[in-house]
Amino acid sequence: KAGVTQTPRYLIKTRGQQVTLSCSPISGHRSVSWYQQTPGQGLQFLFEYFSETQRNKGNFPGRFSGRQFSNSRSEMNVSTLELGDSALYLCASSLDLREQYFGPGTRLTVT
Amino acid sequence: AQTVTQSQPEMSVQEAETVTLSCTYDTSESDYYLFWYKQPPSRQMILVIRQEAYKQQNATENRFSVNFQKAAKSFSLKISDSQLGDAAMYFCAYRGTGANNLFFGTGTRLTVIP
């Protein structure tokens, strides 16, 4: 079974721009969670989608948003990028409330 | 809020030896799940082992085992017969039963010395 895939793997954006990251979960997994990893703040939960509905949300500003499609693929969007948004963004999929399996991440650099 | 603490930023172990990574957590919930994830230089997070809080028996996966002390809120990872491929960042994580979000510790960087 194919693992979690994330695209793109690397991204460089300029302050003020917006960005969309994509995540395809393991086949059959309906839950997709997003995490931000930075050297200063560590790993922080952004939000979780299940069956196209946001089920849980971390403590991030409204510039961070996401959605999930009927095939369980998920996207997250960050608008009005700031330098502090530079991070590794990890996506994880799971069967409902089971172990989470992570993708390789998207490394976002904001200049 | 749940917090997870890993007090060892770095650890090292000789190849073939045993090492224990520490993790403590704080929660008011009685039922929850605990995990150890490994993040090698490739940055891909890999699930190493999980423990359900309602199970008294410590989880084991091949060379990896945990020492779960619920009353002490302690969850350590023991790696036996360490291999060069075990070198990575190790994260301890907590999840409650009602939600799917993980709370992570700050990680322990493990170096394996040949």
XYZ file of N, CA and C in Angstrom:
675
model
N 0.859 -1.187 0.000
C 0.000 0.000 0.000
C 0.893 1.234 0.000
N 0.581 2.201 -0.849
C 1.389 3.409 -0.933
C 1.229 4.209 0.349
N 2.310 4.926 0.712
C 2.282 5.733 1.913
C 1.667 7.087 1.656
N 1.788 7.953 2.639
C 1.292 9.311 2.522
C 2.222 10.102 1.603
N 1.651 10.807 0.658
C 2.462 11.619 -0.233
C 2.120 13.090 -0.046
N 3.148 13.916 -0.176
C 2.971 15.351 -0.046
C 3.654 16.043 -1.212
N 2.978 17.039 -1.738
C 3.563 17.836 -2.810
C 3.293 19.312 -2.565
N 4.219 20.175 -2.953
C 5.575 19.828 -3.384
C 6.451 19.472 -2.191
N 7.631 19.009 -2.419
C 8.532 18.686 -1.316
C 9.273 19.925 -0.822
N 9.540 20.837 -1.705
C 10.227 22.075 -1.348
C 9.544 23.248 -2.032
N 9.556 24.360 -1.330
C 8.853 25.530 -1.832
C 9.530 26.774 -1.283
N 9.760 27.750 -2.159
C 10.279 29.035 -1.713
C 9.285 30.103 -2.129
N 8.851 30.891 -1.154
C 7.879 31.938 -1.405
C 8.375 33.251 -0.797
N 7.744 34.326 -1.209
C 8.085 35.657 -0.721
C 7.031 36.108 0.282
N 7.440 36.896 1.241
C 6.508 37.457 2.219
C 5.309 38.092 1.530
N 4.141 37.833 2.073
C 2.933 38.402 1.513
C 2.222 37.498 0.509
N 2.955 36.549 -0.036
C 2.322 35.631 -0.979
C 1.492 34.588 -0.230
N 0.790 33.776 -0.991
C 0.070 32.661 -0.385
C 0.591 31.361 -0.972
N 0.328 30.270 -0.275
C 0.841 28.981 -0.716
C -0.189 27.893 -0.419
N -0.213 26.888 -1.270
C -1.089 25.730 -1.066
C -0.255 24.469 -1.097
N -0.407 23.658 -0.058
C 0.300 22.392 0.050
C -0.720 21.261 -0.067
N -0.276 20.157 -0.637
C -1.193 19.051 -0.878
C -0.738 17.779 -0.168
N -1.704 16.989 0.235
C -1.424 15.738 0.934
C -2.386 14.664 0.448
N -1.849 13.530 0.036
C -2.674 12.382 -0.335
C -2.477 11.289 0.710
N -3.546 10.905 1.409
C -3.394 9.936 2.501
C -3.250 8.514 1.985
N -2.957 7.622 2.887
C -2.930 6.200 2.583
C -4.340 5.782 2.168
N -4.419 4.921 1.177
C -5.713 4.483 0.680
C -6.566 3.917 1.810
N -7.805 4.428 1.907
C -8.697 3.954 2.960
C -8.699 4.816 4.200
N -7.691 5.648 4.356
C -7.641 6.546 5.516
C -8.496 7.771 5.249
N -9.357 8.103 6.202
C -10.245 9.233 6.017
C -9.871 10.441 6.862
N -8.919 10.240 7.760
C -8.490 11.346 8.613
C -7.144 11.855 8.132
N -7.043 13.163 7.973
C -5.786 13.803 7.595
C -5.507 14.929 8.583
N -4.327 14.890 9.168
C -3.908 15.933 10.108
C -2.697 16.651 9.561
N -2.565 17.905 9.916
C -1.425 18.720 9.489
C -0.670 19.223 10.719
N 0.657 19.222 10.608
C 1.522 19.694 11.676
C 2.583 20.620 11.091
N 2.982 21.583 11.898
C 4.075 22.474 11.535
C 5.278 22.148 12.418
N 6.447 22.004 11.813
C 7.655 21.725 12.592
C 8.682 22.811 12.360
N 9.063 23.490 13.426
C 10.097 24.525 13.369
C 11.107 24.271 14.474
N 12.333 24.760 14.305
C 13.343 24.563 15.352
C 12.930 25.218 16.677
N 12.237 26.326 16.605
C 11.898 27.051 17.829
C 10.668 26.529 18.548
N 9.655 26.170 17.815
C 8.378 25.744 18.409
C 8.164 24.237 18.376
N 9.028 23.521 17.689
C 8.869 22.074 17.612
C 7.714 21.689 16.710
N 7.084 20.588 17.056
C 5.965 20.057 16.271
C 4.662 20.539 16.869
N 3.873 21.237 16.045
C 2.608 21.774 16.520
C 1.491 21.370 15.581
N 0.375 20.996 16.173
C -0.804 20.567 15.436
C -1.510 21.771 14.819
N -1.814 21.653 13.529
C -2.526 22.724 12.827
C -4.026 22.443 12.789
N -4.411 21.370 12.138
C -5.814 20.965 12.078
C -5.937 19.551 11.564
N -7.150 19.008 11.745
C -7.460 17.667 11.278
C -8.753 17.687 10.485
N -8.769 16.956 9.407
C -9.971 16.794 8.610
C -10.371 15.326 8.590
N -11.678 15.137 8.658
C -12.233 13.785 8.583
C -13.502 13.855 7.760
N -13.560 13.068 6.723
C -14.736 13.061 5.838
C -15.124 14.476 5.422
N -14.157 15.218 4.967
C -14.331 16.552 4.381
C -14.707 17.626 5.402
N -14.664 17.295 6.680
C -15.027 18.262 7.716
C -13.838 18.494 8.644
N -13.619 19.754 8.981
C -12.572 20.031 9.957
C -13.059 19.598 11.325
N -12.342 18.677 11.922
C -12.804 18.108 13.172
C -12.084 18.710 14.379
N -10.911 19.232 14.142
C -10.128 19.746 15.250
C -9.161 20.787 14.718
N -8.859 21.777 15.528
C -8.002 22.864 15.065
C -7.046 23.263 16.172
N -5.788 23.494 15.790
C -4.797 23.958 16.747
C -4.845 25.470 16.884
N -3.869 25.985 17.597
C -3.839 27.405 17.911
C -2.995 28.171 16.899
N -3.524 28.313 15.709
C -2.859 29.050 14.636
C -3.801 30.127 14.124
N -3.216 31.206 13.587
C -4.085 32.290 13.085
C -4.896 31.846 11.879
N -5.887 32.648 11.555
C -6.791 32.326 10.462
C -6.138 32.306 9.090
N -4.901 32.781 9.017
C -4.182 32.713 7.723
C -3.941 31.256 7.309
N -3.991 30.388 8.272
C -3.803 28.961 7.999
C -5.180 28.318 7.839
N -5.395 27.705 6.721
C -6.679 27.056 6.476
C -6.457 25.755 5.722
N -7.481 24.972 5.651
C -7.338 23.706 4.951
C -8.670 23.237 4.420
N -8.617 22.161 3.694
C -9.835 21.509 3.244
C -9.518 20.075 2.876
N -10.569 19.301 2.778
C -10.413 17.898 2.393
C -11.436 17.585 1.316
N -11.014 16.820 0.357
C -11.870 16.472 -0.767
C -12.520 15.110 -0.532
N -13.448 14.773 -1.405
C -14.202 13.534 -1.231
C -13.318 12.291 -1.333
N -12.170 12.404 -1.986
C -11.254 11.260 -2.071
C -10.241 11.252 -0.918
N -10.506 12.079 0.087
C -9.698 12.224 1.311
C -8.413 13.020 1.121
N -8.068 13.361 -0.085
C -6.907 14.240 -0.279
C -7.167 15.562 0.420
N -6.104 16.144 0.934
C -6.265 17.387 1.689
C -5.289 18.445 1.192
N -5.693 19.651 1.324
C -4.820 20.780 1.040
C -4.811 21.718 2.225
N -3.664 22.350 2.428
C -3.640 23.434 3.398
C -3.124 24.691 2.699
N -3.649 25.796 3.114
C -3.327 27.065 2.499
C -2.838 28.031 3.575
N -1.805 28.758 3.237
C -1.332 29.814 4.124
C -1.344 31.105 3.315
N -2.078 32.075 3.783
C -2.158 33.352 3.076
C -1.253 34.373 3.756
N -0.911 35.408 3.020
C -0.094 36.504 3.531
C 1.097 35.971 4.330
N 1.932 35.254 3.644
C 3.058 34.569 4.284
C 3.953 35.531 5.063
N 4.418 35.028 6.204
C 5.368 35.748 7.042
C 6.641 34.921 7.152
N 7.739 35.596 7.518
C 9.011 34.880 7.634
C 8.896 33.717 8.611
N 8.123 33.908 9.662
C 7.955 32.877 10.682
C 7.187 31.654 10.224
N 6.627 31.715 9.038
C 5.910 30.548 8.507
C 6.867 29.547 7.878
N 8.120 29.916 7.772
C 9.121 28.975 7.246
C 9.189 27.770 8.174
N 8.973 26.612 7.614
C 8.865 25.405 8.447
C 8.770 24.182 7.566
N 8.831 23.038 8.234
C 8.501 21.775 7.592
C 7.033 21.488 7.924
N 6.219 21.311 6.922
C 4.806 21.026 7.128
C 4.576 19.540 6.872
N 4.115 18.872 7.896
C 3.912 17.434 7.846
C 2.431 17.112 7.819
N 2.104 16.162 6.996
C 0.744 15.659 6.894
C 0.745 14.227 7.420
N -0.306 13.862 8.107
C -0.418 12.502 8.619
C -1.812 11.971 8.350
N -1.908 10.709 7.997
C -3.218 10.129 7.779
C -3.442 8.961 8.739
N -4.699 8.673 8.991
C -5.029 7.556 9.864
C -6.438 7.066 9.579
N -6.670 5.817 9.924
C -8.037 5.370 10.091
C -8.550 6.148 11.298
N -9.798 6.283 11.459
C -10.309 7.164 12.495
C -9.742 6.817 13.870
N -9.106 7.803 14.508
C -8.593 7.682 15.870
C -7.681 6.468 16.046
N -6.837 6.236 15.072
C -5.821 5.194 15.175
C -4.452 5.828 14.960
N -3.426 4.981 14.790
C -2.076 5.505 14.591
C -2.022 6.424 13.377
N -1.224 7.460 13.508
C -1.046 8.390 12.403
C 0.250 8.056 11.668
N 0.164 8.055 10.348
C 1.305 7.785 9.496
C 1.622 9.059 8.717
N 2.883 9.432 8.785
C 3.288 10.726 8.255
C 3.840 10.643 6.839
N 3.643 11.723 6.115
C 4.273 11.896 4.821
C 5.675 12.463 4.978
N 6.376 12.668 3.879
C 7.756 13.148 3.932
C 7.880 14.633 4.244
N 6.765 15.357 4.168
C 6.787 16.769 4.508
C 7.030 17.681 3.316
N 6.618 18.913 3.489
C 6.918 19.984 2.543
C 7.719 21.034 3.294
N 8.900 21.312 2.775
C 9.727 22.348 3.412
C 9.446 23.676 2.745
N 8.865 24.591 3.501
C 8.511 25.916 3.006
C 9.516 26.928 3.527
N 10.078 27.685 2.614
C 10.973 28.782 2.982
C 10.338 30.077 2.520
N 10.196 31.015 3.438
C 9.637 32.326 3.121
C 10.757 33.351 3.203
N 10.955 34.089 2.115
C 12.041 35.072 2.062
C 11.481 36.496 2.006
N -3.993 21.809 29.565
C -3.557 21.256 28.288
C -2.515 20.170 28.535
N -2.515 19.218 27.620
C -1.546 18.146 27.748
C -0.153 18.640 27.377
N 0.827 18.226 28.139
C 2.210 18.556 27.819
C 3.044 17.298 27.843
N 4.034 17.279 26.985
C 4.949 16.148 26.891
C 6.369 16.685 27.042
N 7.136 16.075 27.919
C 8.479 16.554 28.209
C 9.520 15.479 27.932
N 10.492 15.855 27.144
C 11.652 14.980 26.914
C 12.867 15.758 27.432
N 13.424 15.302 28.508
C 14.458 16.063 29.206
C 15.862 15.827 28.675
N 15.996 14.905 27.726
C 17.313 14.594 27.176
C 17.390 15.099 25.736
N 17.983 16.265 25.502
C 18.059 16.756 24.120
C 18.911 15.858 23.236
N 19.953 15.267 23.822
C 20.846 14.402 23.046
C 21.246 13.187 23.874
N 21.374 12.066 23.168
C 21.871 10.846 23.792
C 22.774 10.146 22.787
N 23.706 9.372 23.297
C 24.538 8.573 22.401
C 24.647 7.159 22.958
N 24.884 6.223 22.059
C 24.981 4.813 22.445
C 25.962 4.120 21.526
N 26.687 3.183 22.075
C 27.577 2.368 21.257
C 26.733 1.356 20.477
N 27.158 1.102 19.275
C 26.500 0.082 18.453
C 26.426 -1.220 19.250
N 25.255 -1.874 19.172
C 24.970 -3.144 19.838
C 24.625 -2.991 21.328
N 24.757 -1.789 21.867
C 24.400 -1.577 23.260
C 22.930 -1.163 23.374
N 22.514 -0.950 24.616
C 21.127 -0.578 24.910
C 21.052 0.854 25.401
N 20.031 1.552 24.987
C 19.841 2.938 25.419
C 18.371 3.157 25.773
N 18.141 4.031 26.737
C 16.776 4.362 27.161
C 16.531 5.853 27.032
N 15.482 6.188 26.326
C 15.081 7.588 26.156
C 13.890 7.872 27.064
N 13.923 9.004 27.731
C 12.904 9.329 28.726
C 11.819 10.249 28.180
N 10.635 10.100 28.745
C 9.506 10.949 28.379
C 8.553 11.002 29.560
N 8.126 12.192 29.903
C 7.060 12.337 30.890
C 5.974 13.193 30.268
N 4.771 13.073 30.810
C 3.642 13.801 30.247
C 2.714 14.223 31.363
N 1.882 15.161 31.042
C 0.925 15.657 32.021
C -0.452 15.631 31.385
N -1.400 15.015 32.059
C -2.764 14.956 31.559
C -3.712 14.712 32.708
N -4.950 15.136 32.507
C -5.987 14.850 33.494
C -6.893 13.722 33.011
N -6.628 13.227 31.816
C -7.441 12.155 31.263
C -6.990 10.816 31.834
N -7.921 9.874 31.875
C -7.576 8.559 32.392
C -7.265 7.567 31.276
N -7.756 7.870 30.087
C -7.520 6.986 28.958
C -6.893 7.798 27.828
N -5.843 7.276 27.251
C -5.113 8.016 26.217
C -4.135 7.058 25.545
N -3.421 7.590 24.568
C -2.435 6.791 23.840
C -1.101 7.530 23.856
N -0.055 6.753 23.871
C 1.299 7.302 23.830
C 2.064 6.660 22.686
N 2.922 7.432 22.073
C 3.659 6.966 20.900
C 5.107 7.421 20.978
N 5.949 6.646 20.326
C 7.297 7.089 20.009
C 7.428 7.106 18.493
N 7.882 8.259 17.994
C 8.155 8.419 16.570
C 9.642 8.671 16.385
N 10.142 8.202 15.261
C 11.542 8.395 14.892
C 11.579 9.288 13.661
N 12.463 10.275 13.671
C 12.618 11.151 12.511
C 14.084 11.161 12.095
N 14.438 10.365 11.093
C 15.825 10.347 10.603
C 16.130 11.610 9.808
N 17.362 11.771 9.352
C 17.714 12.976 8.584
C 16.821 13.221 7.366
N 16.203 12.196 6.838
C 15.291 12.376 5.702
C 14.045 13.152 6.091
N 13.816 13.323 7.399
C 12.701 14.091 7.967
C 11.367 13.342 7.983
N 11.326 12.139 7.447
C 10.074 11.378 7.472
C 9.845 10.820 8.864
N 8.714 11.143 9.446
C 8.361 10.638 10.780
C 7.902 9.192 10.654
N 8.503 8.331 11.461
C 8.189 6.909 11.403
C 7.690 6.462 12.770
N 6.538 5.820 12.795
C 5.998 5.312 14.048
C 6.843 4.137 14.528
N 7.317 4.222 15.761
C 8.145 3.167 16.323
C 7.309 2.220 17.172
N 6.484 2.791 18.051
C 5.754 1.959 18.996
C 4.614 2.772 19.600
N 3.542 2.088 20.002
C 2.414 2.749 20.644
C 2.033 2.002 21.911
N 1.413 2.750 22.814
C 0.968 2.165 24.086
C -0.398 2.739 24.429
N -1.354 1.859 24.719
C -2.648 2.325 25.205
C -2.582 2.430 26.720
N -3.106 3.497 27.267
C -2.983 3.715 28.710
C -3.723 2.673 29.532
N -4.778 2.081 28.945
C -5.560 1.111 29.718
C -4.870 -0.256 29.798
N -3.830 -0.427 29.013
C -3.097 -1.697 29.035
C -1.930 -1.604 30.021
N -1.876 -2.534 30.931
C -0.781 -2.533 31.892
C 0.500 -3.097 31.278
N 0.343 -3.981 30.312
C 1.510 -4.606 29.714
C 2.244 -3.616 28.834
N 3.557 -3.567 28.986
C 4.378 -2.677 28.182
C 4.462 -3.175 26.746
N 4.347 -2.226 25.792
C 4.425 -2.596 24.378
C 5.856 -2.948 23.983
N 5.953 -3.849 23.018
C 7.258 -4.260 22.486
C 7.145 -4.430 20.979
N 8.140 -3.937 20.270
C 8.234 -4.119 18.818
C 9.684 -4.443 18.494
N 9.961 -5.716 18.366
C 11.319 -6.177 18.042
C 12.326 -5.633 19.063
N 13.270 -4.805 18.633
C 14.307 -4.297 19.546
C 13.825 -3.110 20.386
N 12.615 -2.659 20.140
C 12.084 -1.484 20.829
C 11.048 -1.913 21.876
N 11.169 -1.377 23.047
C 10.190 -1.654 24.094
C 10.006 -0.393 24.930
N 8.888 -0.339 25.631
C 8.627 0.823 26.468
C 8.489 0.397 27.916
N 8.717 1.366 28.792
C 8.430 1.213 30.208
C 7.379 2.265 30.541
N 6.133 1.821 30.630
C 5.004 2.719 30.853
C 4.642 2.692 32.329
N 4.772 3.828 32.976
C 4.425 3.966 34.391
C 3.304 5.001 34.481
N 2.048 4.505 34.495
C 0.911 5.419 34.405
C 0.838 6.361 35.602
N 1.049 5.859 36.777
C 0.937 6.705 37.966
C 1.990 7.811 37.955
N 3.147 7.491 37.488
C 4.238 8.468 37.411
C 4.165 9.291 36.137
N 3.265 8.955 35.225
C 3.137 9.621 33.926
C 4.483 9.630 33.218
N 5.035 8.447 33.117
C 6.336 8.268 32.499
C 6.236 7.231 31.395
N 6.955 7.465 30.320
C 6.852 6.591 29.135
C 8.210 6.570 28.445
N 9.078 5.681 28.861
C 10.433 5.649 28.305
C 10.542 4.592 27.210
N 11.467 4.830 26.306
C 11.711 3.932 25.178
C 13.076 3.285 25.340
N 13.105 1.964 25.284
C 14.373 1.236 25.343
C 14.679 0.643 23.981
N 15.876 0.928 23.508
C 16.334 0.376 22.235
C 17.463 -0.596 22.550
N 17.247 -1.842 22.224
C 18.244 -2.880 22.480
C 19.043 -3.156 21.215
N 20.295 -3.629 21.410
C 21.137 -3.977 20.254
C 21.123 -2.835 19.227
N 21.484 -1.647 19.663
C 21.406 -0.456 18.821
C 22.162 -0.646 17.501
N 21.561 -0.142 16.449
C 22.152 -0.219 15.111
C 22.374 1.182 14.568
N 23.274 1.280 13.602
C 23.587 2.594 13.032
C 22.329 3.261 12.476
N 21.431 2.455 11.954
C 20.192 2.989 11.393
C 19.225 3.534 12.423
N 19.523 3.328 13.700
C 18.667 3.874 14.755
C 18.957 5.350 15.017
N 20.044 5.850 14.468
C 20.397 7.261 14.680
C 19.312 8.156 14.080
N 18.755 9.015 14.909
C 17.631 9.859 14.484
C 17.197 10.729 15.644
N 16.230 11.605 15.357
C 15.499 12.302 16.429
C 14.340 11.403 16.827
N 14.143 11.289 18.131
C 13.027 10.498 18.637
C 12.062 11.419 19.374
N 10.803 11.328 18.989
C 9.770 12.153 19.601
C 8.768 11.282 20.340
N 8.471 11.713 21.532
C 7.411 11.102 22.320
C 6.139 11.906 22.036
N 5.013 11.237 21.905
C 3.771 11.934 21.578
C 2.597 11.365 22.364
N 1.651 12.242 22.647
C 0.452 11.900 23.426
C -0.776 12.192 22.583
N -1.768 11.327 22.697
C -3.059 11.609 22.079
C -4.164 11.171 23.020
N -5.135 12.044 23.214
C -6.299 11.686 24.001
C -7.218 10.769 23.212
N -8.253 10.291 23.829
C -9.127 9.339 23.151
C -10.162 10.016 22.272
N -10.469 11.261 22.540
C -11.561 11.907 21.820
C -11.147 12.718 20.618
N -9.880 12.846 20.390
C -9.404 13.671 19.281
C -8.182 13.016 18.669
N -7.878 13.463 17.451
C -6.804 12.802 16.723
C -5.517 13.606 16.700
N -5.451 14.713 17.444
C -4.247 15.517 17.388
C -3.219 15.017 18.390
N -1.969 14.991 17.915
C -0.852 14.546 18.737
C -0.171 15.744 19.388
N 0.215 15.544 20.659
C 1.052 16.514 21.363
C 2.445 15.899 21.439
N 3.430 16.634 20.930
C 4.787 16.102 20.856
C 5.700 16.708 21.905
N 6.688 15.910 22.315
C 7.782 16.448 23.092
C 8.766 17.147 22.167
N 9.835 17.665 22.749
C 10.814 18.426 21.974
C 11.845 17.549 21.280
N 11.824 16.272 21.583
C 12.684 15.342 20.875
C 14.014 15.073 21.555
N 14.551 13.894 21.282
C 15.891 13.496 21.727
C 16.676 13.048 20.510
N 17.809 13.674 20.306
C 18.659 13.274 19.168
C 19.551 12.123 19.615
N 19.393 10.982 18.969
C 20.185 9.794 19.305
C 21.298 9.606 18.295
N 22.503 9.499 18.806
C 23.674 9.200 17.985
C 24.128 7.785 18.300
N 24.397 7.003 17.267
C 24.903 5.643 17.458
C 26.368 5.620 17.036
N 27.211 5.244 17.966
C 28.659 5.255 17.735
C 29.120 3.878 17.274
N 29.797 3.812 16.115
C 30.220 2.502 15.601
C 31.296 1.856 16.475
